[in-house]
Tab-separated table of C-alpha atoms in Angstrom:
chain	number	residue	atom	x	y	z
A	13	MET	CA	100.098	95.224	93.985
A	14	LYS	CA	101.500	93.107	91.172
A	15	VAL	CA	99.841	91.597	88.093
A	16	LYS	CA	100.101	88.057	86.734
A	17	VAL	CA	98.584	87.312	83.331
A	18	CYS	CA	98.063	83.566	83.076
A	19	GLY	CA	97.073	81.093	80.389
A	20	MET	CA	99.314	82.585	77.691
A	21	ARG	CA	100.214	80.514	74.622
A	22	ASP	CA	99.833	82.481	71.372
A	23	PRO	CA	103.296	83.781	70.364
A	24	GLU	CA	102.166	87.154	68.995
A	25	ASN	CA	99.742	87.658	71.877
A	26	ILE	CA	102.562	86.914	74.322
A	27	ARG	CA	104.663	89.651	72.704
A	28	GLN	CA	101.766	92.118	72.766
A	29	ILE	CA	101.025	91.533	76.452
A	30	ALA	CA	104.714	91.579	77.363
A	31	ALA	CA	104.921	95.118	75.984
A	32	PHE	CA	102.816	96.291	78.958
A	33	GLU	CA	105.277	94.639	81.363
A	34	PRO	CA	103.083	92.639	83.718
A	35	ASP	CA	105.068	91.383	86.706
A	36	PHE	CA	104.379	87.730	85.916
A	37	MET	CA	103.238	85.724	82.900
A	38	GLY	CA	101.831	82.242	83.424
A	39	PHE	CA	102.185	79.283	81.054
A	40	ILE	CA	100.116	76.184	81.719
A	41	PHE	CA	101.920	72.862	81.292
A	42	TYR	CA	98.969	70.724	82.389
A	43	GLU	CA	97.588	68.654	79.505
A	44	GLY	CA	94.108	68.663	81.021
A	45	SER	CA	93.884	72.442	80.651
A	46	LYS	CA	92.146	74.111	77.720
A	47	ARG	CA	95.057	76.565	77.772
A	48	TYR	CA	97.804	73.944	77.612
A	49	CYS	CA	100.771	75.732	76.046
A	50	GLN	CA	103.297	73.029	75.171
A	51	ASN	CA	102.273	72.701	71.507
A	52	TYR	CA	102.126	76.466	70.951
A	53	ILE	CA	105.239	78.020	72.435
A	54	THR	CA	108.968	77.492	72.076
A	55	PRO	CA	111.824	78.329	74.458
A	56	ASP	CA	112.899	81.070	72.028
A	57	ILE	CA	109.578	82.886	72.417
A	58	LEU	CA	109.932	82.997	76.202
A	59	ALA	CA	113.588	84.003	75.897
A	60	GLU	CA	112.431	87.196	74.168
A	61	LEU	CA	110.493	88.365	77.224
A	62	PRO	CA	111.875	91.291	79.228
A	63	ALA	CA	113.892	90.243	82.267
A	64	THR	CA	111.457	92.192	84.459
A	65	ILE	CA	108.682	89.690	83.691
A	66	LYS	CA	108.886	86.507	85.736
A	67	LYS	CA	107.929	83.418	83.751
A	68	VAL	CA	105.696	81.085	85.760
A	69	GLY	CA	105.111	77.461	84.805
A	70	VAL	CA	101.787	76.077	86.029
A	71	PHE	CA	101.702	72.349	86.818
A	72	VAL	CA	99.072	69.974	88.198
A	73	ASN	CA	100.071	66.796	90.060
A	74	GLU	CA	103.264	66.503	88.000
A	75	THR	CA	106.474	64.750	89.065
A	76	THR	CA	109.385	66.822	90.314
A	77	GLU	CA	111.578	65.407	87.539
A	78	THR	CA	109.186	66.508	84.775
A	79	ILE	CA	108.709	69.933	86.342
A	80	LEU	CA	112.442	70.566	86.554
A	81	GLN	CA	112.986	69.361	82.972
A	82	THR	CA	110.308	71.802	81.765
A	83	VAL	CA	111.751	74.626	83.859
A	84	CYS	CA	115.178	74.008	82.336
A	85	LYS	CA	113.857	73.790	78.758
A	86	TYR	CA	111.823	77.011	78.933
A	87	LYS	CA	114.050	78.862	81.434
A	88	LEU	CA	111.139	79.426	83.824
A	89	ASP	CA	111.605	81.577	86.929
A	90	MET	CA	108.837	80.215	89.121
A	91	VAL	CA	106.639	77.162	89.509
A	92	GLN	CA	102.941	77.248	90.376
A	93	LEU	CA	101.576	73.996	91.757
A	94	HIS	CA	97.842	73.873	91.154
A	95	GLY	CA	96.885	70.326	92.117
A	96	ARG	CA	97.025	68.108	95.198
A	97	GLU	CA	100.760	68.492	95.738
A	98	THR	CA	102.051	67.697	99.227
A	99	PRO	CA	104.144	70.038	101.386
A	100	ARG	CA	107.096	67.727	100.751
A	101	HIS	CA	106.657	68.032	96.982
A	102	CYS	CA	106.623	71.828	97.244
A	103	GLN	CA	109.763	71.708	99.365
A	104	GLU	CA	111.553	69.583	96.735
A	105	ILE	CA	110.849	72.202	94.077
A	106	LYS	CA	111.873	75.044	96.361
A	107	ASP	CA	115.082	73.244	97.313
A	108	SER	CA	116.008	73.155	93.621
A	109	GLY	CA	116.326	76.951	93.787
A	110	LEU	CA	112.956	77.934	92.330
A	111	GLU	CA	110.289	80.173	93.752
A	112	VAL	CA	107.100	78.225	94.454
A	113	ILE	CA	103.462	79.326	94.369
A	114	LYS	CA	101.024	76.815	95.879
A	115	ALA	CA	97.434	77.196	94.749
A	116	PHE	CA	94.440	76.370	96.926
A	117	SER	CA	90.853	75.951	95.735
A	118	VAL	CA	88.607	78.070	97.925
A	119	ASP	CA	84.910	77.946	98.757
A	120	ASP	CA	82.816	78.965	101.773
A	121	ASN	CA	84.035	75.911	103.706
A	122	PHE	CA	87.739	76.487	103.119
A	123	VAL	CA	89.878	76.360	106.273
A	124	PHE	CA	92.928	78.606	106.007
A	125	GLU	CA	94.780	76.544	108.601
A	126	SER	CA	95.228	73.974	105.824
A	127	THR	CA	97.908	76.249	104.355
A	128	LEU	CA	100.109	76.095	107.454
A	129	LEU	CA	101.919	72.887	106.501
A	130	TYR	CA	102.970	74.544	103.253
A	131	GLU	CA	104.517	77.651	104.802
A	132	GLN	CA	108.110	76.433	104.710
A	133	GLY	CA	108.097	74.942	101.221
A	134	CYS	CA	106.406	77.810	99.387
A	135	ASP	CA	107.159	81.450	98.678
A	136	TYR	CA	103.590	82.431	97.860
A	137	PHE	CA	100.069	81.059	98.082
A	138	LEU	CA	97.361	81.496	95.468
A	139	PHE	CA	93.655	81.386	96.235
A	140	ASP	CA	91.391	80.366	93.375
A	141	THR	CA	87.711	79.465	93.212
A	142	ARG	CA	86.900	75.802	93.798
A	143	GLY	CA	85.283	74.309	90.709
A	144	ASN	CA	85.195	71.287	88.444
A	145	ASN	CA	88.572	72.119	86.897
A	146	TYR	CA	92.043	72.849	88.266
A	147	GLY	CA	91.787	76.611	87.797
A	148	GLY	CA	90.231	78.475	84.901
A	149	ASN	CA	86.674	78.182	86.195
A	150	GLY	CA	85.983	81.878	85.608
A	151	THR	CA	84.035	82.384	88.833
A	152	VAL	CA	84.670	84.499	91.917
A	153	PHE	CA	84.657	83.221	95.488
A	154	ASP	CA	83.402	85.288	98.429
A	155	TRP	CA	86.341	87.584	99.194
A	156	GLU	CA	85.008	88.132	102.723
A	157	ILE	CA	86.412	84.772	103.782
A	158	LEU	CA	89.951	86.074	103.196
A	159	LYS	CA	89.611	87.749	106.586
A	160	GLY	CA	90.322	84.284	107.944
A	161	TYR	CA	93.763	84.284	106.339
A	162	LEU	CA	96.133	85.254	109.135
A	163	SER	CA	99.478	84.189	107.638
A	164	ASN	CA	102.167	86.663	106.617
A	165	LYS	CA	102.812	84.654	103.455
A	166	PRO	CA	102.025	86.905	100.445
A	167	TYR	CA	99.221	85.615	98.251
A	168	PHE	CA	97.934	85.858	94.694
A	169	LEU	CA	94.198	86.410	94.257
A	170	SER	CA	92.652	84.476	91.376
A	171	GLY	CA	89.250	83.316	90.208
A	172	GLY	CA	86.978	85.162	87.785
A	173	LEU	CA	88.757	88.512	87.973
A	174	ASN	CA	87.762	91.141	85.415
A	175	LEU	CA	87.931	94.922	85.039
A	176	GLU	CA	84.515	95.393	86.598
A	177	ASN	CA	85.106	93.511	89.835
A	178	LEU	CA	88.697	94.713	90.172
A	179	LYS	CA	87.424	98.313	90.133
A	180	SER	CA	84.668	97.566	92.650
A	181	ARG	CA	84.333	98.628	96.276
A	182	GLU	CA	84.341	94.949	97.234
A	183	PHE	CA	87.844	94.575	95.851
A	184	GLU	CA	88.983	97.697	97.703
A	185	ARG	CA	87.725	96.186	100.961
A	186	ILE	CA	89.662	92.911	100.705
A	187	ARG	CA	91.738	92.268	103.822
A	188	PRO	CA	94.492	91.278	103.945
A	189	LYS	CA	95.415	92.850	100.625
A	190	PRO	CA	96.687	90.463	97.940
A	191	PHE	CA	100.326	90.628	96.936
A	192	ALA	CA	99.234	90.129	93.330
A	193	ILE	CA	96.195	89.517	91.180
A	194	ASP	CA	96.162	86.588	88.750
A	195	VAL	CA	93.981	87.179	85.691
A	196	ASN	CA	92.989	84.793	82.954
A	197	SER	CA	89.529	84.087	81.504
A	198	GLY	CA	88.111	87.514	82.395
A	199	PHE	CA	90.572	89.099	79.966
A	200	GLU	CA	90.257	86.672	77.050
A	201	LEU	CA	88.901	86.989	73.536
A	202	GLU	CA	89.074	83.206	73.242
A	203	LEU	CA	90.880	80.387	75.037
A	204	GLY	CA	94.527	81.323	75.499
A	205	LEU	CA	94.174	84.632	73.652
A	206	LYS	CA	94.123	87.769	75.799
A	207	ASP	CA	92.287	90.995	74.994
A	208	VAL	CA	95.225	93.372	74.558
A	209	GLU	CA	93.259	96.548	75.300
A	210	LYS	CA	91.701	95.113	78.462
A	211	VAL	CA	95.079	93.975	79.772
A	212	LYS	CA	96.558	97.379	78.975
A	213	GLU	CA	93.751	99.058	80.918
A	214	LEU	CA	94.203	96.678	83.836
A	215	ILE	CA	97.941	97.256	84.156
A	216	SER	CA	97.499	101.041	83.915
A	217	PHE	CA	94.806	100.883	86.586
A	218	ILE	CA	96.944	98.842	88.981
A	219	LYS	CA	100.024	101.020	88.425
A	220	GLU	CA	97.953	104.109	89.256
A	221	LYS	CA	96.798	102.474	92.490
A	222	ASN	CA	100.344	101.541	93.445
């Protein structure tokens, strides 16, 4: 299982977290987010990251042109689409040579068949808790409903993850198993600033399990 640490924007904090070599680091380029990174980071900061860490740009209902300009400027490896993007929009990004993660907001009424149209244009899915915001709601959805996910497409699990629930029996029982976990608010000291010790403990824990 892989680890994505999302919502990064403080330069020194980015360097500290990068030292633990998470598999992915997420940078939010959506102005409506409280963790919007554009005014905090520079391309040089991301260029310092180890090549083993994939840099993920998170976008919400953004144009393909703007996404590709941002990807080029910051040398991003992957794009996460976290809004109401269409299958065609995802395909456009994928056709540009980028890996695409499509996020879906999940609640008890979510129908996993709604992901089928996105299969071709995405490399991964991400399941987050439905809330008032596009991501970053800090709450967990009922993992039992993941049993309804029958696709072979690997997925990221997001939504209110913290050390306590990731070490729980409920997490152990999730089927199918997530390809990766996506952590954010559950590992923060404040908005956009991760708790270095908690992230270190998380990555050690996941590596032991692998």
